[in-house]
Amino acid sequence: MSQPHRLAAGGHVDRTRRVSFTFDGRRYEGHPGDTLASALLANGVRLVGRSFKYHRPRGIFSAGVEEPNALVELRDGARREPNTRATVVELFDGLAATSQNRRGSLAFDWMAVNGLLAPWLGAGFYYKTFMWPAAYWERVYEPLIRKAAGLGRASGLPDPDRYEAAHAHCDVLVVGAGAAGLAAARAAGATGARVILAEQDALPGGDLLNEPGLEPWRTEALAALAAMPEVTIMPRTTVFGFYDQGVLGAVERVADHLPEPPPHTPRQRSWTIRAREVVLATGAHERLIAFPGNDRPGVMLAGAARSYARRFGVRAGENVALFATHDGAYDAAFALAEAGARIAAIIDPRPDSPAMQRAREAGFAVRAGSVVSATVGGTALRGIELRAAGGSGRGDAVAADLLMISGGWNPAVHLASMSGAALAWDEGLQAFVPGPPAQRERSAGACRGVHGIGAAAADGAAAGRAAAIAAGFAAAPDIALPDAPAPDHRPHPLWEVRGRGKAFVDIQDDVTADDIRLAHREGFSHIEHAKRYTTHAMGTDQGKTGGIVGAAVLAEARGEPLAKVGLPRFRPYTSPIAWGAMAGEGVGAHFQPTRRTSLHAVHEAAGAVWMDAGIWKRPAYYPKREDADAWASVLREARAVRERVGICDVSTLGKIAVEGPDAAIFLDRVYANTFSTLPVGRARYGLMLREDGIVFDDGTTSRIGPDRFFVTTTTAQAGPVMQHLEFHLASVWPELDVSLASITDQWAGIAIAGPKAREVIAGVVSGLDLSNEAFPFMAVADCMAAGVPARLFRISFSGELAYEIAMPAGYAAHVWQAAMAAGAPHGIEPYGMEALGLLRIEKGHVAGSELNGQTTAQDLGLGRMLKKKGDFIGRVLAQRPGLTDPSRPRLVGLRSLDPRRQIRAGCHLLLPGGDGSSQGWITSATQSVVDPGWIGLGLLRDGEARIGSEMLAANPLMGEEVPVKVISPHMHDPENLRVRA
Amino acid sequence: MLRIPCPHCGPRDEAEFSYRGDATVTRPGPEDGIEAFHGYLYERRNPRGWQVEWWQHGAGCRAFLKVLRHTVTHEIRAVATATEALEVPEA
C-alpha cells in the first residue's frame, strides 16, 4: 500500500522494511522507526480524534509527549489501553489502534452537536447545571456526564502483563538524551562517575534527530557512552517525578514497542532512582498560539512538522503556511520546502527579522505584521484567514492544508519545579525557567532556555562536568562539541488573536481563552483556581503546549504581568504512567503477604474452609459430609466443645517475651491491671488501654519466672502492641531494665477445651500433676508434650475446662496429632474460628468487634479491672467526663425472642414503639448451642438498667425488625464453675 | 522517599521506618492531671521548619530514633537514639 506523503529518503525510518497496522479497522503501512502518528500522516490520515467536550474534529498536533489531540485506544482485548498518544506510540507489525470519544464514525460524530450548544457549555457548566436536586447525581447526571465526556475505554479485563519495580543508584542522573543530555552524560562519564542517562524516546538524540548534518556527532557520542562501563543509557524511560533527597521516579517501557511482551519479560518497569547529582536536560515544548479555529486538523506545531519531515521522512502537508512569532520557527518552513511542500505563506506579527529576510530570499511569501485570524475547513484544514496584527474583522484568505504554528518555546521545567526550585521569568524568551536549585540538581540546555544544539551541548557538558565534580570526581578533559548556529527563539509576545470562534488555550480539555476570562469574571482569578474552574492544563498533556498561554490570557484579564500570575504548580507525573507500573509485582496474591500457621497443612488435610484474619489464613470450620450447611458444621464443632472436647489452632495470637529485672514494673504501667503481684507459674487476663483511655488490647499474660513474662495479644493487634511496648520502653521509661522480643512465629499454640480436656491433656503431657489442686485454673508450667518441650496453660476462651499447649512452632503438627489420638476415645473434634466466636459470645468474652477502638473498660463491663493505685497508660485520660459518662453504651447480651429469627451484627437497637432513634447496636451475633436460638453481644445505652427488657434489633437495609431481650452478656456458666472444674 | 541514617544500621530507605510524630513532648507525671495529659497526647506545634520526631526502624533494629527533619525541605540533618538530645537549629 502506498504512503503518499512519505519522502523518498532521509530520517530515521527503515524504508527497507514495512510494518502493517490498522486504524479504525483500516489497514495501513509504515516503517520501523515510525510512530503511529508519523505513519498515519504518511498515509494522509489527518483526522484522528474528537475533542473532549465539543467533539470537534482533531488531528495530530505535535510529535511528542505534549500531544493534546491524537489520543487513541491501542491494542485489543485485555491489552486494550485508552488515551495512548499516537505521537509516542512506536509502530509495530499488527498494531491496532482505534479513535476515541466519538459516537458513530470519526468523520460524522453526532455528539458534535455539543459544538452548537457551546454557549451553554463554557467553563463551570457542570458545576452550575448539575447541582440540583442532589439525588439526581448518582442516577442521572453522573451516568450522563460519564457517557458524554471521558475519553477512551478501559478493557475491563485483568491486565495480562507483568510489571516490575526496580531501584537504581548513580552519581549523576541525566534526564533527557538530546544534545545537552548526551554532552552532560559524556562529560560526567569521562570523570569515571556512575551515570544513568534516561531518555523517554526510543531513539536518543532529541532535536539532533532533526539535523542530518549533526548525525556524526550523535553517533559518535552514543558510541563513546556505550564504551564507558559506568554509563547506563536507558531509552524508552520517562522520568516522571523528582522527589525528596535526590530520589526520582521513572518508568521504562520494556516491551510497549512489541505486540506483546516476550516470555519472562515485564511490559514496563518502574524505577526508583537515587542520584547524588541530577542534570535535567529535558528540553522544551513548543507553544501554541490561541486564535479562532486553532484546533482544526491540519494545524500543527511548527517543530512537529519539521520533525515529521526530517526525522520521519513524512510531509505533513502539501501547501503549507507558517504562523510564528520568532525566528527559531522558520527552519520548519525550510524543512517542509526541502521535503517538497509549497510554502503558501509565512505569517508573523513582527515587522521584520533576519529569518524573514532569509525566507523572502528563498522565495516564500512573508506576511510581516500579520496574524492568523481564522481557519477554514471541515474535518481538514483548507485555508486560513489573515489580517494585520492588532486589527480586527476578517482578512485575506490563503489556501493551505497545513498551518504550522509557533508562539515560542516552553522550557520543560517540570522536574526542576518538583525538586523545589522556584521558577524565574525570562523576559527575552517570554518563558519561565528554573530558578536556583533547592536540591542537588542543575538544568542544562533548552529546559533552562539555552537554545540551539551547539549552545545546548556546551551547556550540557558544563553541567555534566560540574555534577560529576560535585559528586566527588576529578575533572576530565573536555569533550568534542557539535558546531551549530543558535536559532533565535525570543518571541514577540503574542498569545492570542481575538475573533469569532473558539480560540483554544488547552486543546485537549476544550478550554478557550474566553473560558479563562469567564473564570476571572466569576472570581476564579488565581491561576490555581482558574485551572480547576476551567480544567485548563488538567489533561493528559498537562498543558505542555498551552498552559502558559492560558496564564497569559488570565494575566491580561487581571491587568497584571504574566510573571506575577505564574503557572500552576507542577506535580508528578510529567507524562501519563500506567497504573500497572506503579503496582509493580504487588498485585493478586502478591498484593500483601499471606501468613500461615505451622499447622496449616494439618488443617488442610482436615478439609478446613479458610477465612482471612488480617493476613493470616485460619480455619473457619471443618465441614463433614453429613453437615447440611456451614452452620451445621459450626454448631457441631461448638457442641463438641461444650459436651466433650475440641481442639483449636491459636498460633496466630501475638506473643511477646517481656524479660528483665523491671519487667513487672513495666507491665504494671502498660496494663490497666496489676502484674507485679502475679505469682510465678500463674497467668492473668490483662487489659491494655491507649493513652487516651480507650481499650487497646487484651490477652493472657503469664509469669514464667521472677523476671520473665509471656505476654499474649489478640491476632489483629500483635504488631501494634509490640510497637506500643517498644515506644514506651524506649522513650517514656528508658530507665527500666527490660527487654522485649516478639516470639509470635517461634511458638505455636493449641487450645484443647471441653469437659474431657483434662483426659486428653493427660494423654499428651508428661511431667505435670494435672489435678485441679496441683494445676488449677490460670496455672502455667513447662512440661513435655508428646515427647517435645512445651508449656502448658490452663486458660479458657470458650468458658469450658480448657488448656493451651505452647510449643516450638516446628513441633506443632506432631503435638496436634498426638492430641487428636489421645482425644479420639473422647470424641475430640477440631473447631475453627466460627465455633470459637460462637463459644466466646455465649461466654460473654469481648473480641475485636467490641474492642473496636471506641470502647472504654467501663463500656465493656471491665471497669473494675482498672487498678486504683499507680500510673498506667490511659489512666488519666480515661477519667475524662465523656468517657466516664454512665449513659455510654454498655456491653449487654441479647437473645432473639423467636429462636428462629436471626439477628445480625450491625443491627441497631430500638425501643419498641419508640421514635426509632438508635439506643445501641449489636456487635457480634451467633446461634447458641447451650440454649438454641440467636444470641448476640451489643453496646446499649443504659445497658445494665435495661437487662430484662425488650428491644427491637433493626436492620433497615434488609427490612428486618427482630424483637430481642436484653440479657447479661455472661450467658453461659456465669459463676465460672466449668472453667474451674 | 527519604533516606534516614540509622545510628545502628546505617543509611536506610524510609520504607523501613514508621513515623510516630513529635519527639519533644514528654509524658507528664501520674499526678499531673487531665490537662497535662491532653497536651501530651493532642497538642502539637506543627512547625514550618525543623522538627525533632520519632521514627521507628521497624524493618531494621526496631529502635525508636529521634530524627531532626525540616518539614518544608524534608532535609534530615541529624539522627539520635531515644535517650540522646537533639538540638533544633534556629532556622
PDB file of C-alpha atoms in Angstrom, chain A residues 510-591:
ATOM      1  CA  ASP A 510     -11.512  22.192  25.156  1.00  0.00           C
ATOM      2  CA  VAL A 511     -10.641  25.271  27.213  1.00  0.00           C
ATOM      3  CA  THR A 512     -10.808  28.547  25.301  1.00  0.00           C
ATOM      4  CA  ALA A 513      -9.364  31.965  26.024  1.00  0.00           C
ATOM      5  CA  ASP A 514     -12.949  33.086  26.706  1.00  0.00           C
ATOM      6  CA  ASP A 515     -13.269  30.381  29.372  1.00  0.00           C
ATOM      7  CA  ILE A 516     -10.219  31.798  31.157  1.00  0.00           C
ATOM      8  CA  ARG A 517     -11.742  35.299  31.076  1.00  0.00           C
ATOM      9  CA  LEU A 518     -15.031  33.875  32.363  1.00  0.00           C
ATOM     10  CA  ALA A 519     -13.196  32.243  35.265  1.00  0.00           C
ATOM     11  CA  HIS A 520     -11.631  35.600  36.085  1.00  0.00           C
ATOM     12  CA  ARG A 521     -15.003  37.397  35.909  1.00  0.00           C
ATOM     13  CA  GLU A 522     -16.531  34.826  38.232  1.00  0.00           C
ATOM     14  CA  GLY A 523     -13.797  35.273  40.796  1.00  0.00           C
ATOM     15  CA  PHE A 524     -11.501  32.366  39.969  1.00  0.00           C
ATOM     16  CA  SER A 525      -8.604  34.674  39.225  1.00  0.00           C
ATOM     17  CA  HIS A 526      -5.798  32.840  40.928  1.00  0.00           C
ATOM     18  CA  ILE A 527      -4.010  30.630  38.434  1.00  0.00           C
ATOM     19  CA  GLU A 528      -4.736  27.556  40.552  1.00  0.00           C
ATOM     20  CA  HIS A 529      -8.431  28.451  40.777  1.00  0.00           C
ATOM     21  CA  ALA A 530      -8.728  29.277  37.092  1.00  0.00           C
ATOM     22  CA  LYS A 531      -7.096  25.935  36.321  1.00  0.00           C
ATOM     23  CA  ARG A 532      -9.605  23.983  38.343  1.00  0.00           C
ATOM     24  CA  TYR A 533     -12.635  26.009  37.261  1.00  0.00           C
ATOM     25  CA  THR A 534     -11.882  25.622  33.568  1.00  0.00           C
ATOM     26  CA  THR A 535      -9.911  22.330  33.664  1.00  0.00           C
ATOM     27  CA  HIS A 536      -7.141  24.246  31.915  1.00  0.00           C
ATOM     28  CA  ALA A 537      -3.935  22.191  31.745  1.00  0.00           C
ATOM     29  CA  MET A 538      -5.561  19.268  33.527  1.00  0.00           C
ATOM     30  CA  GLY A 539      -5.479  16.753  30.683  1.00  0.00           C
ATOM     31  CA  THR A 540      -3.003  14.012  29.961  1.00  0.00           C
ATOM     32  CA  ASP A 541      -0.723  16.597  28.345  1.00  0.00           C
ATOM     33  CA  GLN A 542      -0.817  18.760  31.493  1.00  0.00           C
ATOM     34  CA  GLY A 543      -0.892  21.912  29.382  1.00  0.00           C
ATOM     35  CA  LYS A 544       2.589  21.449  27.939  1.00  0.00           C
ATOM     36  CA  THR A 545       1.791  23.445  24.814  1.00  0.00           C
ATOM     37  CA  GLY A 546      -0.848  25.900  26.048  1.00  0.00           C
ATOM     38  CA  GLY A 547      -0.568  26.125  29.824  1.00  0.00           C
ATOM     39  CA  ILE A 548       1.337  29.365  29.726  1.00  0.00           C
ATOM     40  CA  VAL A 549      -0.980  30.757  27.034  1.00  0.00           C
ATOM     41  CA  GLY A 550      -3.933  30.385  29.405  1.00  0.00           C
ATOM     42  CA  ALA A 551      -1.879  32.027  32.132  1.00  0.00           C
ATOM     43  CA  ALA A 552      -1.107  34.912  29.771  1.00  0.00           C
ATOM     44  CA  VAL A 553      -4.796  35.380  28.938  1.00  0.00           C
ATOM     45  CA  LEU A 554      -5.531  35.395  32.662  1.00  0.00           C
ATOM     46  CA  ALA A 555      -2.724  37.900  33.261  1.00  0.00           C
ATOM     47  CA  GLU A 556      -4.178  40.226  30.662  1.00  0.00           C
ATOM     48  CA  ALA A 557      -7.667  39.902  32.186  1.00  0.00           C
ATOM     49  CA  ARG A 558      -6.226  40.693  35.611  1.00  0.00           C
ATOM     50  CA  GLY A 559      -4.167  43.525  34.203  1.00  0.00           C
ATOM     51  CA  GLU A 560      -1.020  42.108  35.729  1.00  0.00           C
ATOM     52  CA  PRO A 561       2.252  40.822  34.290  1.00  0.00           C
ATOM     53  CA  LEU A 562       2.451  37.146  33.437  1.00  0.00           C
ATOM     54  CA  ALA A 563       5.478  36.806  35.704  1.00  0.00           C
ATOM     55  CA  LYS A 564       3.196  37.648  38.628  1.00  0.00           C
ATOM     56  CA  VAL A 565       0.363  35.343  37.615  1.00  0.00           C
ATOM     57  CA  GLY A 566       2.727  32.403  37.242  1.00  0.00           C
ATOM     58  CA  LEU A 567       1.936  28.814  36.347  1.00  0.00           C
ATOM     59  CA  PRO A 568       0.031  26.216  38.328  1.00  0.00           C
ATOM     60  CA  ARG A 569       2.255  24.039  40.481  1.00  0.00           C
ATOM     61  CA  PHE A 570       3.901  21.158  38.673  1.00  0.00           C
ATOM     62  CA  ARG A 571       3.314  17.773  40.191  1.00  0.00           C
ATOM     63  CA  PRO A 572       4.148  14.229  39.204  1.00  0.00           C
ATOM     64  CA  TYR A 573       3.563  12.779  36.721  1.00  0.00           C
ATOM     65  CA  THR A 574       5.219  14.670  33.902  1.00  0.00           C
ATOM     66  CA  SER A 575       3.604  12.234  31.453  1.00  0.00           C
ATOM     67  CA  PRO A 576       0.846   9.656  31.894  1.00  0.00           C
ATOM     68  CA  ILE A 577       2.046   6.458  33.519  1.00  0.00           C
ATOM     69  CA  ALA A 578       0.270   3.097  33.530  1.00  0.00           C
ATOM     70  CA  TRP A 579      -1.102   2.084  36.916  1.00  0.00           C
ATOM     71  CA  GLY A 580       0.272  -1.373  36.340  1.00  0.00           C
ATOM     72  CA  ALA A 581       3.787   0.034  36.512  1.00  0.00           C
ATOM     73  CA  MET A 582       3.016   1.708  39.827  1.00  0.00           C
ATOM     74  CA  ALA A 583       1.632  -1.531  41.245  1.00  0.00           C
ATOM     75  CA  GLY A 584       4.658  -3.484  40.008  1.00  0.00           C
ATOM     76  CA  GLU A 585       4.586  -7.034  41.325  1.00  0.00           C
ATOM     77  CA  GLY A 586       2.214  -6.058  44.137  1.00  0.00           C
ATOM     78  CA  VAL A 587      -0.937  -7.452  42.540  1.00  0.00           C
ATOM     79  CA  GLY A 588      -3.095 -10.513  43.085  1.00  0.00           C
ATOM     80  CA  ALA A 589      -1.596 -12.923  45.563  1.00  0.00           C
ATOM     81  CA  HIS A 590       1.402 -10.600  45.897  1.00  0.00           C
ATOM     82  CA  PHE A 591      -0.675  -7.623  46.983  1.00  0.00           C
TER      83      PHE A 591
END
